[in-house]
PDB file of C-alpha atoms in Angstrom:
ATOM      1  CA  MET A   1     -16.922  19.771  28.154  1.00 67.00           C
ATOM      2  CA  SER A   2     -18.099  17.523  31.213  1.00 80.00           C
ATOM      3  CA  ILE A   3     -21.999  17.439  31.692  1.00 87.00           C
ATOM      4  CA  ASP A   4     -23.598  17.846  35.099  1.00 91.00           C
ATOM      5  CA  TRP A   5     -26.920  16.209  33.907  1.00 94.00           C
ATOM      6  CA  ASN A   6     -28.742  17.366  37.274  1.00 94.00           C
ATOM      7  CA  ASP A   7     -28.662  20.700  35.755  1.00 94.00           C
ATOM      8  CA  ILE A   8     -30.026  19.407  32.472  1.00 97.00           C
ATOM      9  CA  THR A   9     -34.269  19.561  32.502  1.00 98.00           C
ATOM     10  CA  HIS A  10     -34.797  21.245  28.939  1.00 98.00           C
ATOM     11  CA  VAL A  11     -33.322  20.478  25.906  1.00 98.00           C
ATOM     12  CA  THR A  12     -33.550  22.037  22.373  1.00 98.00           C
ATOM     13  CA  LYS A  13     -33.617  20.111  19.346  1.00 96.00           C
ATOM     14  CA  VAL A  14     -32.264  22.258  16.356  1.00 97.00           C
ATOM     15  CA  ASP A  15     -33.000  21.082  12.823  1.00 95.00           C
ATOM     16  CA  PRO A  16     -30.146  22.724  10.571  1.00 95.00           C
ATOM     17  CA  ALA A  17     -32.070  22.302   7.544  1.00 94.00           C
ATOM     18  CA  GLU A  18     -34.913  24.643   9.133  1.00 93.00           C
ATOM     19  CA  ASP A  19     -34.436  28.744   9.607  1.00 92.00           C
ATOM     20  CA  LEU A  20     -33.163  29.308  12.784  1.00 93.00           C
ATOM     21  CA  PRO A  21     -34.703  32.336  14.875  1.00 91.00           C
ATOM     22  CA  ALA A  22     -33.678  35.510  14.282  1.00 88.00           C
ATOM     23  CA  ASN A  23     -33.051  35.990  18.111  1.00 90.00           C
ATOM     24  CA  LEU A  24     -30.911  33.196  19.340  1.00 93.00           C
ATOM     25  CA  ASP A  25     -31.018  34.528  22.873  1.00 93.00           C
ATOM     26  CA  ILE A  26     -34.004  32.468  23.572  1.00 95.00           C
ATOM     27  CA  LEU A  27     -31.751  29.392  23.845  1.00 96.00           C
ATOM     28  CA  ASP A  28     -30.148  30.952  27.109  1.00 95.00           C
ATOM     29  CA  HIS A  29     -33.349  29.855  28.609  1.00 96.00           C
ATOM     30  CA  THR A  30     -32.419  26.158  27.788  1.00 97.00           C
ATOM     31  CA  ASP A  31     -29.996  23.831  29.060  1.00 98.00           C
ATOM     32  CA  LEU A  32     -28.655  21.847  26.088  1.00 98.00           C
ATOM     33  CA  VAL A  33     -28.915  21.937  22.542  1.00 98.00           C
ATOM     34  CA  ILE A  34     -28.886  18.953  20.172  1.00 97.00           C
ATOM     35  CA  VAL A  35     -28.585  19.779  16.344  1.00 97.00           C
ATOM     36  CA  GLY A  36     -29.692  17.002  14.193  1.00 92.00           C
ATOM     37  CA  GLY A  37     -32.480  16.208  11.647  1.00 86.00           C
ATOM     38  CA  SER A  38     -32.827  13.903   8.576  1.00 75.00           C
ATOM     39  CA  ASP A  39     -34.528  15.950   5.717  1.00 82.00           C
ATOM     40  CA  GLY A  40     -32.129  18.437   4.066  1.00 89.00           C
ATOM     41  CA  VAL A  41     -29.441  18.106   6.506  1.00 91.00           C
ATOM     42  CA  THR A  42     -25.833  18.573   5.466  1.00 92.00           C
ATOM     43  CA  GLU A  43     -22.572  18.761   6.941  1.00 91.00           C
ATOM     44  CA  ALA A  44     -22.243  22.654   5.844  1.00 94.00           C
ATOM     45  CA  ASN A  45     -25.536  23.484   7.359  1.00 95.00           C
ATOM     46  CA  SER A  46     -25.067  21.404  10.558  1.00 95.00           C
ATOM     47  CA  LEU A  47     -21.808  23.270  11.110  1.00 96.00           C
ATOM     48  CA  ASP A  48     -23.436  26.498  10.452  1.00 96.00           C
ATOM     49  CA  ALA A  49     -26.178  25.902  13.088  1.00 97.00           C
ATOM     50  CA  ILE A  50     -23.503  24.815  15.495  1.00 97.00           C
ATOM     51  CA  GLU A  51     -21.068  27.822  14.936  1.00 97.00           C
ATOM     52  CA  ARG A  52     -23.992  30.118  15.027  1.00 96.00           C
ATOM     53  CA  ILE A  53     -25.202  28.937  18.545  1.00 97.00           C
ATOM     54  CA  ARG A  54     -21.698  28.758  19.777  1.00 96.00           C
ATOM     55  CA  ALA A  55     -21.266  32.133  18.847  1.00 95.00           C
ATOM     56  CA  GLU A  56     -24.090  33.453  20.402  1.00 95.00           C
ATOM     57  CA  LEU A  57     -24.129  31.447  23.912  1.00 95.00           C
ATOM     58  CA  PRO A  58     -20.648  30.365  24.088  1.00 95.00           C
ATOM     59  CA  GLY A  59     -21.211  28.502  27.718  1.00 94.00           C
ATOM     60  CA  LEU A  60     -24.155  26.248  26.328  1.00 96.00           C
ATOM     61  CA  PRO A  61     -23.571  22.748  25.908  1.00 96.00           C
ATOM     62  CA  VAL A  62     -24.041  21.499  22.274  1.00 97.00           C
ATOM     63  CA  PHE A  63     -24.338  18.082  20.891  1.00 97.00           C
ATOM     64  CA  GLN A  64     -24.631  16.519  17.307  1.00 94.00           C
ATOM     65  CA  GLU A  65     -26.851  13.820  16.686  1.00 91.00           C
ATOM     66  CA  PRO A  66     -26.064  12.754  13.230  1.00 83.00           C
ATOM     67  CA  TYR A  67     -28.387  10.514  11.187  1.00 78.00           C
ATOM     68  CA  SER A  68     -25.618   9.971   8.325  1.00 71.00           C
ATOM     69  CA  SER A  69     -21.821   9.867   7.928  1.00 69.00           C
ATOM     70  CA  SER A  70     -22.612  12.711   5.434  1.00 74.00           C
ATOM     71  CA  HIS A  71     -23.647  15.245   8.208  1.00 81.00           C
ATOM     72  CA  VAL A  72     -20.210  14.740  10.240  1.00 80.00           C
ATOM     73  CA  SER A  73     -16.802  16.470   9.562  1.00 78.00           C
ATOM     74  CA  THR A  74     -13.849  17.078  11.569  1.00 75.00           C
ATOM     75  CA  GLU A  75     -15.080  20.550  11.919  1.00 85.00           C
ATOM     76  CA  THR A  76     -18.245  19.544  13.272  1.00 87.00           C
ATOM     77  CA  ILE A  77     -16.757  17.071  15.883  1.00 82.00           C
ATOM     78  CA  ASP A  78     -14.439  19.662  16.946  1.00 86.00           C
ATOM     79  CA  ALA A  79     -17.418  22.299  17.159  1.00 93.00           C
ATOM     80  CA  VAL A  80     -19.475  20.315  19.525  1.00 95.00           C
ATOM     81  CA  ASP A  81     -19.395  18.431  23.076  1.00 95.00           C
ATOM     82  CA  TYR A  82     -20.693  15.433  22.126  1.00 93.00           C
ATOM     83  CA  LEU A  83     -21.927  13.362  19.203  1.00 87.00           C
ATOM     84  CA  SER A  84     -25.144  12.035  20.637  1.00 90.00           C
ATOM     85  CA  ILE A  85     -25.875   8.287  18.619  1.00 86.00           C
ATOM     86  CA  PRO A  86     -29.147   6.794  18.912  1.00 88.00           C
ATOM     87  CA  ALA A  87     -29.487   3.089  19.197  1.00 90.00           C
ATOM     88  CA  VAL A  88     -33.197   2.498  18.258  1.00 92.00           C
ATOM     89  CA  TYR A  89     -34.631  -0.396  20.448  1.00 94.00           C
ATOM     90  CA  ASN A  90     -37.912  -0.638  18.082  1.00 93.00           C
ATOM     91  CA  GLY A  91     -36.190  -0.241  14.793  1.00 89.00           C
ATOM     92  CA  ASP A  92     -34.657  -2.552  12.118  1.00 85.00           C
ATOM     93  CA  ARG A  93     -31.008  -4.294  12.966  1.00 78.00           C
ATOM     94  CA  ASP A  94     -29.275  -1.263  11.052  1.00 75.00           C
ATOM     95  CA  ASN A  95     -29.996   1.122  13.154  1.00 73.00           C
ATOM     96  CA  PHE A  96     -29.261  -0.819  16.785  1.00 75.00           C
ATOM     97  CA  VAL A  97     -26.552  -3.514  15.647  1.00 72.00           C
ATOM     98  CA  ASP A  98     -25.187  -3.586  12.019  1.00 70.00           C
ATOM     99  CA  LYS A  99     -24.010   0.030  12.041  1.00 63.00           C
ATOM    100  CA  HIS A 100     -22.449  -0.190  15.036  1.00 67.00           C
ATOM    101  CA  VAL A 101     -20.792  -3.148  15.129  1.00 69.00           C
ATOM    102  CA  GLU A 102     -19.540  -2.173  11.478  1.00 60.00           C
ATOM    103  CA  PHE A 103     -17.910   1.054  12.972  1.00 54.00           C
ATOM    104  CA  PHE A 104     -16.126  -0.434  15.817  1.00 59.00           C
ATOM    105  CA  THR A 105     -15.195  -3.482  14.332  1.00 58.00           C
ATOM    106  CA  GLU A 106     -13.636  -1.270  11.328  1.00 49.00           C
ATOM    107  CA  VAL A 107     -12.101   1.223  13.996  1.00 47.00           C
ATOM    108  CA  ALA A 108     -10.315  -1.655  15.826  1.00 50.00           C
ATOM    109  CA  ARG A 109      -8.819  -3.386  12.604  1.00 50.00           C
ATOM    110  CA  LYS A 110      -7.348  -0.716  11.006  1.00 43.00           C
ATOM    111  CA  PRO A 111      -8.069   2.405  12.122  1.00 44.00           C
ATOM    112  CA  ALA A 112      -6.004   4.445   9.702  1.00 45.00           C
ATOM    113  CA  GLU A 113      -7.203   2.773   6.667  1.00 42.00           C
ATOM    114  CA  THR A 114     -11.307   3.244   7.559  1.00 39.00           C
ATOM    115  CA  LEU A 115     -12.941   4.730   4.558  1.00 40.00           C
ATOM    116  CA  GLY A 116     -16.219   3.993   5.941  1.00 43.00           C
ATOM    117  CA  THR A 117     -18.783   4.631   3.003  1.00 42.00           C
ATOM    118  CA  GLY A 118     -21.188   2.513   5.196  1.00 44.00           C
ATOM    119  CA  ILE A 119     -20.371   3.604   8.265  1.00 43.00           C
ATOM    120  CA  PRO A 120     -22.703   5.621  10.302  1.00 44.00           C
ATOM    121  CA  LEU A 121     -20.423   8.346  12.112  1.00 46.00           C
ATOM    122  CA  VAL A 122     -17.167   9.623  10.588  1.00 45.00           C
ATOM    123  CA  GLY A 123     -16.008   8.242   7.035  1.00 47.00           C
ATOM    124  CA  GLU A 124     -13.222   9.739   6.031  1.00 48.00           C
ATOM    125  CA  VAL A 125     -12.476  11.613   9.001  1.00 49.00           C
ATOM    126  CA  ILE A 126     -10.742   8.419  10.674  1.00 45.00           C
ATOM    127  CA  ALA A 127      -8.899   7.873   7.543  1.00 49.00           C
ATOM    128  CA  SER A 128      -7.387  11.591   7.675  1.00 50.00           C
ATOM    129  CA  LYS A 129      -6.602  11.641  11.269  1.00 48.00           C
ATOM    130  CA  GLY A 130      -5.816   7.879  11.833  1.00 53.00           C
ATOM    131  CA  ARG A 131      -5.386   6.326  15.363  1.00 56.00           C
ATOM    132  CA  GLU A 132      -5.605   9.845  17.192  1.00 60.00           C
ATOM    133  CA  ALA A 133      -8.529  10.713  15.592  1.00 57.00           C
ATOM    134  CA  VAL A 134     -10.040   7.215  16.690  1.00 60.00           C
ATOM    135  CA  LEU A 135      -9.223   7.899  20.240  1.00 63.00           C
ATOM    136  CA  GLU A 136     -10.183  11.454  20.336  1.00 62.00           C
ATOM    137  CA  LEU A 137     -13.808  10.482  18.828  1.00 65.00           C
ATOM    138  CA  SER A 138     -14.533   7.826  21.220  1.00 70.00           C
ATOM    139  CA  GLU A 139     -14.400  10.279  24.266  1.00 78.00           C
ATOM    140  CA  LYS A 140     -16.914  12.308  22.091  1.00 81.00           C
ATOM    141  CA  ILE A 141     -19.462   9.453  21.321  1.00 84.00           C
ATOM    142  CA  LEU A 142     -22.404   9.503  23.932  1.00 90.00           C
ATOM    143  CA  ALA A 143     -25.025   6.479  22.913  1.00 90.00           C
ATOM    144  CA  GLU A 144     -28.733   6.971  23.436  1.00 93.00           C
ATOM    145  CA  GLY A 145     -30.866   3.914  23.668  1.00 95.00           C
ATOM    146  CA  TYR A 146     -33.980   5.373  21.912  1.00 94.00           C
ATOM    147  CA  VAL A 147     -37.984   4.124  21.509  1.00 96.00           C
ATOM    148  CA  VAL A 148     -39.289   5.609  18.598  1.00 95.00           C
ATOM    149  CA  GLN A 149     -43.192   5.908  19.237  1.00 97.00           C
ATOM    150  CA  ASN A 150     -44.732   7.927  16.392  1.00 95.00           C
ATOM    151  CA  LEU A 151     -45.092   5.373  13.503  1.00 95.00           C
ATOM    152  CA  ASP A 152     -46.037   8.215  11.003  1.00 93.00           C
ATOM    153  CA  SER A 153     -42.934  10.317  11.683  1.00 89.00           C
ATOM    154  CA  LYS A 154     -39.897  10.659   9.848  1.00 87.00           C
ATOM    155  CA  ALA A 155     -37.635   9.543  12.597  1.00 86.00           C
ATOM    156  CA  ALA A 156     -39.792   5.847  12.484  1.00 88.00           C
ATOM    157  CA  ASP A 157     -38.983   5.926   8.627  1.00 89.00           C
ATOM    158  CA  GLU A 158     -35.273   6.551   8.894  1.00 83.00           C
ATOM    159  CA  SER A 159     -35.030   3.957  11.799  1.00 85.00           C
ATOM    160  CA  GLY A 160     -37.057   1.302  10.322  1.00 90.00           C
ATOM    161  CA  VAL A 161     -39.721   1.493  13.149  1.00 93.00           C
ATOM    162  CA  ASP A 162     -42.994  -0.337  12.249  1.00 93.00           C
ATOM    163  CA  THR A 163     -44.040  -1.381  15.914  1.00 93.00           C
ATOM    164  CA  LYS A 164     -45.061   0.666  18.831  1.00 96.00           C
ATOM    165  CA  TYR A 165     -43.656  -0.302  22.077  1.00 96.00           C
ATOM    166  CA  THR A 166     -46.353  -0.853  24.863  1.00 97.00           C
ATOM    167  CA  PRO A 167     -45.481   0.782  28.382  1.00 97.00           C
ATOM    168  CA  ASP A 168     -44.150  -2.590  29.639  1.00 97.00           C
ATOM    169  CA  GLN A 169     -41.886  -2.634  26.552  1.00 96.00           C
ATOM    170  CA  VAL A 170     -40.645   0.716  27.115  1.00 97.00           C
ATOM    171  CA  ALA A 171     -39.801  -0.347  30.535  1.00 97.00           C
ATOM    172  CA  GLY A 172     -38.038  -3.167  29.178  1.00 96.00           C
ATOM    173  CA  ALA A 173     -35.876  -0.987  27.037  1.00 96.00           C
ATOM    174  CA  ALA A 174     -35.113   1.185  29.933  1.00 97.00           C
ATOM    175  CA  LEU A 175     -34.074  -1.443  32.318  1.00 97.00           C
ATOM    176  CA  ALA A 176     -31.656  -2.683  29.357  1.00 95.00           C
ATOM    177  CA  THR A 177     -30.510   0.573  28.653  1.00 96.00           C
ATOM    178  CA  GLU A 178     -29.431   0.917  32.209  1.00 96.00           C
ATOM    179  CA  SER A 179     -28.366  -2.488  33.375  1.00 95.00           C
ATOM    180  CA  PHE A 180     -26.892  -4.079  30.295  1.00 95.00           C
ATOM    181  CA  TYR A 181     -25.752  -1.596  27.472  1.00 94.00           C
ATOM    182  CA  ASP A 182     -24.855   0.995  30.243  1.00 95.00           C
ATOM    183  CA  PHE A 183     -26.074   3.736  27.808  1.00 95.00           C
ATOM    184  CA  PRO A 184     -25.777   7.333  29.728  1.00 96.00           C
ATOM    185  CA  VAL A 185     -29.454   8.383  28.207  1.00 97.00           C
ATOM    186  CA  PHE A 186     -32.637   6.729  27.457  1.00 98.00           C
ATOM    187  CA  TYR A 187     -34.904   8.501  24.958  1.00 98.00           C
ATOM    188  CA  VAL A 188     -38.476   8.414  24.496  1.00 98.00           C
ATOM    189  CA  GLU A 189     -39.483  10.128  21.274  1.00 96.00           C
ATOM    190  CA  TYR A 190     -42.906  10.795  19.809  1.00 96.00           C
ATOM    191  CA  SER A 191     -41.637  13.132  17.178  1.00 91.00           C
ATOM    192  CA  GLY A 192     -43.820  15.904  16.981  1.00 88.00           C
ATOM    193  CA  THR A 193     -46.938  14.482  18.691  1.00 94.00           C
ATOM    194  CA  TYR A 194     -47.671  14.510  22.540  1.00 97.00           C
ATOM    195  CA  GLY A 195     -47.497  11.217  23.925  1.00 96.00           C
ATOM    196  CA  GLY A 196     -48.282  12.082  27.399  1.00 97.00           C
ATOM    197  CA  PRO A 197     -47.016  10.407  30.775  1.00 98.00           C
ATOM    198  CA  GLU A 198     -47.598   6.944  30.471  1.00 98.00           C
ATOM    199  CA  ASP A 199     -44.163   5.862  28.881  1.00 98.00           C
ATOM    200  CA  VAL A 200     -42.135   7.974  30.622  1.00 98.00           C
ATOM    201  CA  GLU A 201     -43.526   6.576  34.029  1.00 98.00           C
ATOM    202  CA  ALA A 202     -42.889   3.112  32.837  1.00 97.00           C
ATOM    203  CA  ALA A 203     -39.089   4.152  32.015  1.00 98.00           C
ATOM    204  CA  ALA A 204     -38.503   5.839  35.047  1.00 98.00           C
ATOM    205  CA  ASN A 205     -39.355   3.279  37.458  1.00 96.00           C
ATOM    206  CA  TYR A 206     -36.174   1.362  35.869  1.00 96.00           C
ATOM    207  CA  LEU A 207     -33.585   4.231  35.700  1.00 97.00           C
ATOM    208  CA  ASP A 208     -31.460   5.096  38.639  1.00 95.00           C
ATOM    209  CA  GLU A 209     -28.370   6.213  37.048  1.00 95.00           C
ATOM    210  CA  THR A 210     -29.343   6.932  32.947  1.00 97.00           C
ATOM    211  CA  VAL A 211     -30.930  10.267  32.485  1.00 98.00           C
ATOM    212  CA  LEU A 212     -34.226   9.883  30.867  1.00 98.00           C
ATOM    213  CA  PHE A 213     -35.342  11.969  27.937  1.00 98.00           C
ATOM    214  CA  TYR A 214     -38.926  12.444  26.526  1.00 98.00           C
ATOM    215  CA  GLY A 215     -39.330  14.551  23.298  1.00 97.00           C
ATOM    216  CA  GLY A 216     -42.391  15.300  21.282  1.00 95.00           C
ATOM    217  CA  GLY A 217     -45.417  17.918  21.099  1.00 95.00           C
ATOM    218  CA  ILE A 218     -44.169  19.710  23.976  1.00 97.00           C
ATOM    219  CA  GLU A 219     -45.871  22.863  23.511  1.00 95.00           C
ATOM    220  CA  THR A 220     -46.688  24.149  27.004  1.00 96.00           C
ATOM    221  CA  HIS A 221     -45.491  24.915  30.459  1.00 97.00           C
ATOM    222  CA  GLU A 222     -48.344  22.628  31.606  1.00 97.00           C
ATOM    223  CA  GLN A 223     -46.976  19.596  29.320  1.00 98.00           C
ATOM    224  CA  THR A 224     -43.532  20.061  30.524  1.00 98.00           C
ATOM    225  CA  GLU A 225     -44.354  19.956  34.093  1.00 98.00           C
ATOM    226  CA  GLU A 226     -46.498  16.690  33.353  1.00 98.00           C
ATOM    227  CA  ILE A 227     -43.750  15.039  31.677  1.00 98.00           C
ATOM    228  CA  LEU A 228     -40.997  16.082  34.260  1.00 98.00           C
ATOM    229  CA  ALA A 229     -43.541  14.823  37.254  1.00 98.00           C
ATOM    230  CA  ALA A 230     -43.722  11.622  35.643  1.00 98.00           C
ATOM    231  CA  GLY A 231     -40.111  10.735  35.916  1.00 98.00           C
ATOM    232  CA  ALA A 232     -38.400  12.483  32.868  1.00 98.00           C
ATOM    233  CA  ASP A 233     -35.051  14.295  33.476  1.00 98.00           C
ATOM    234  CA  ALA A 234     -35.633  16.598  30.742  1.00 98.00           C
ATOM    235  CA  VAL A 235     -38.037  17.328  28.016  1.00 98.00           C
ATOM    236  CA  VAL A 236     -36.692  17.914  24.599  1.00 98.00           C
ATOM    237  CA  VAL A 237     -38.484  20.639  22.346  1.00 97.00           C
ATOM    238  CA  GLY A 238     -37.969  21.140  18.512  1.00 92.00           C
ATOM    239  CA  ASP A 239     -40.778  22.159  16.374  1.00 90.00           C
ATOM    240  CA  CYS A 240     -41.878  25.433  18.204  1.00 93.00           C
ATOM    241  CA  PHE A 241     -38.405  26.646  18.769  1.00 94.00           C
ATOM    242  CA  HIS A 242     -38.274  27.262  14.867  1.00 93.00           C
ATOM    243  CA  ASP A 243     -41.870  27.802  14.507  1.00 92.00           C
ATOM    244  CA  ASP A 244     -42.944  29.842  17.350  1.00 93.00           C
ATOM    245  CA  PRO A 245     -40.149  31.512  19.606  1.00 92.00           C
ATOM    246  CA  GLU A 246     -42.931  33.011  22.079  1.00 93.00           C
ATOM    247  CA  GLN A 247     -44.525  29.467  22.433  1.00 95.00           C
ATOM    248  CA  PHE A 248     -41.154  27.927  23.240  1.00 95.00           C
ATOM    249  CA  LEU A 249     -40.602  30.268  25.735  1.00 96.00           C
ATOM    250  CA  GLU A 250     -43.631  28.754  27.542  1.00 96.00           C
ATOM    251  CA  THR A 251     -41.913  25.377  27.656  1.00 97.00           C
ATOM    252  CA  ILE A 252     -39.288  26.043  29.697  1.00 97.00           C
ATOM    253  CA  PRO A 253     -39.656  24.757  33.410  1.00 94.00           C
TER     254      PRO A 253
END
């Protein structure tokens, strides 16, 4: 599926380890779903969440954002439109350089033999499908430049983040995303807390082609509008989708 980013203003982050709402029709109001999480996530519950969403809303774009190779399988790759892979600017080296370089080094050197226990994406999937799997997978990888701004969050723990970026640094990361790395998405993540528009405004000044996502603490229509007015292309809403579907609907632009 080709994604028209001009149509994306509201993204729902679905944690497959959490219970899904009984009525998945509420996702008809969002523009894109990203399935991913860290605690309690497996390949099985990831696939289950993806398939349930697909069955209910077959026309809705669905991405998987894996935190571990164990979350991904041939079935999850086939079931989603893209694998969205974060590169965390303010994280440790493992979460920006090492894992990605290791992955592509192994793919280029011996794609039919890659076992990948330390590789962040696909592990034995490549070994089973060889070069064809590499080519197919590469077309589904979507890189995200990421800044994690809540130091108390699980996302910060997973990514080795111990320093919050200043707005100037967020702007620099945004500029690097577009002009140097050429990632299609830049993501400012506050992970459950509302960070306000300052970082979004800083990033938006340096993004023309790159899509700007903001996630964290969005619970009201007013917050959604504030973030979009600051220059974000889309808000990402997660917690209230699981916890309070009625409140989730209030976040729709």
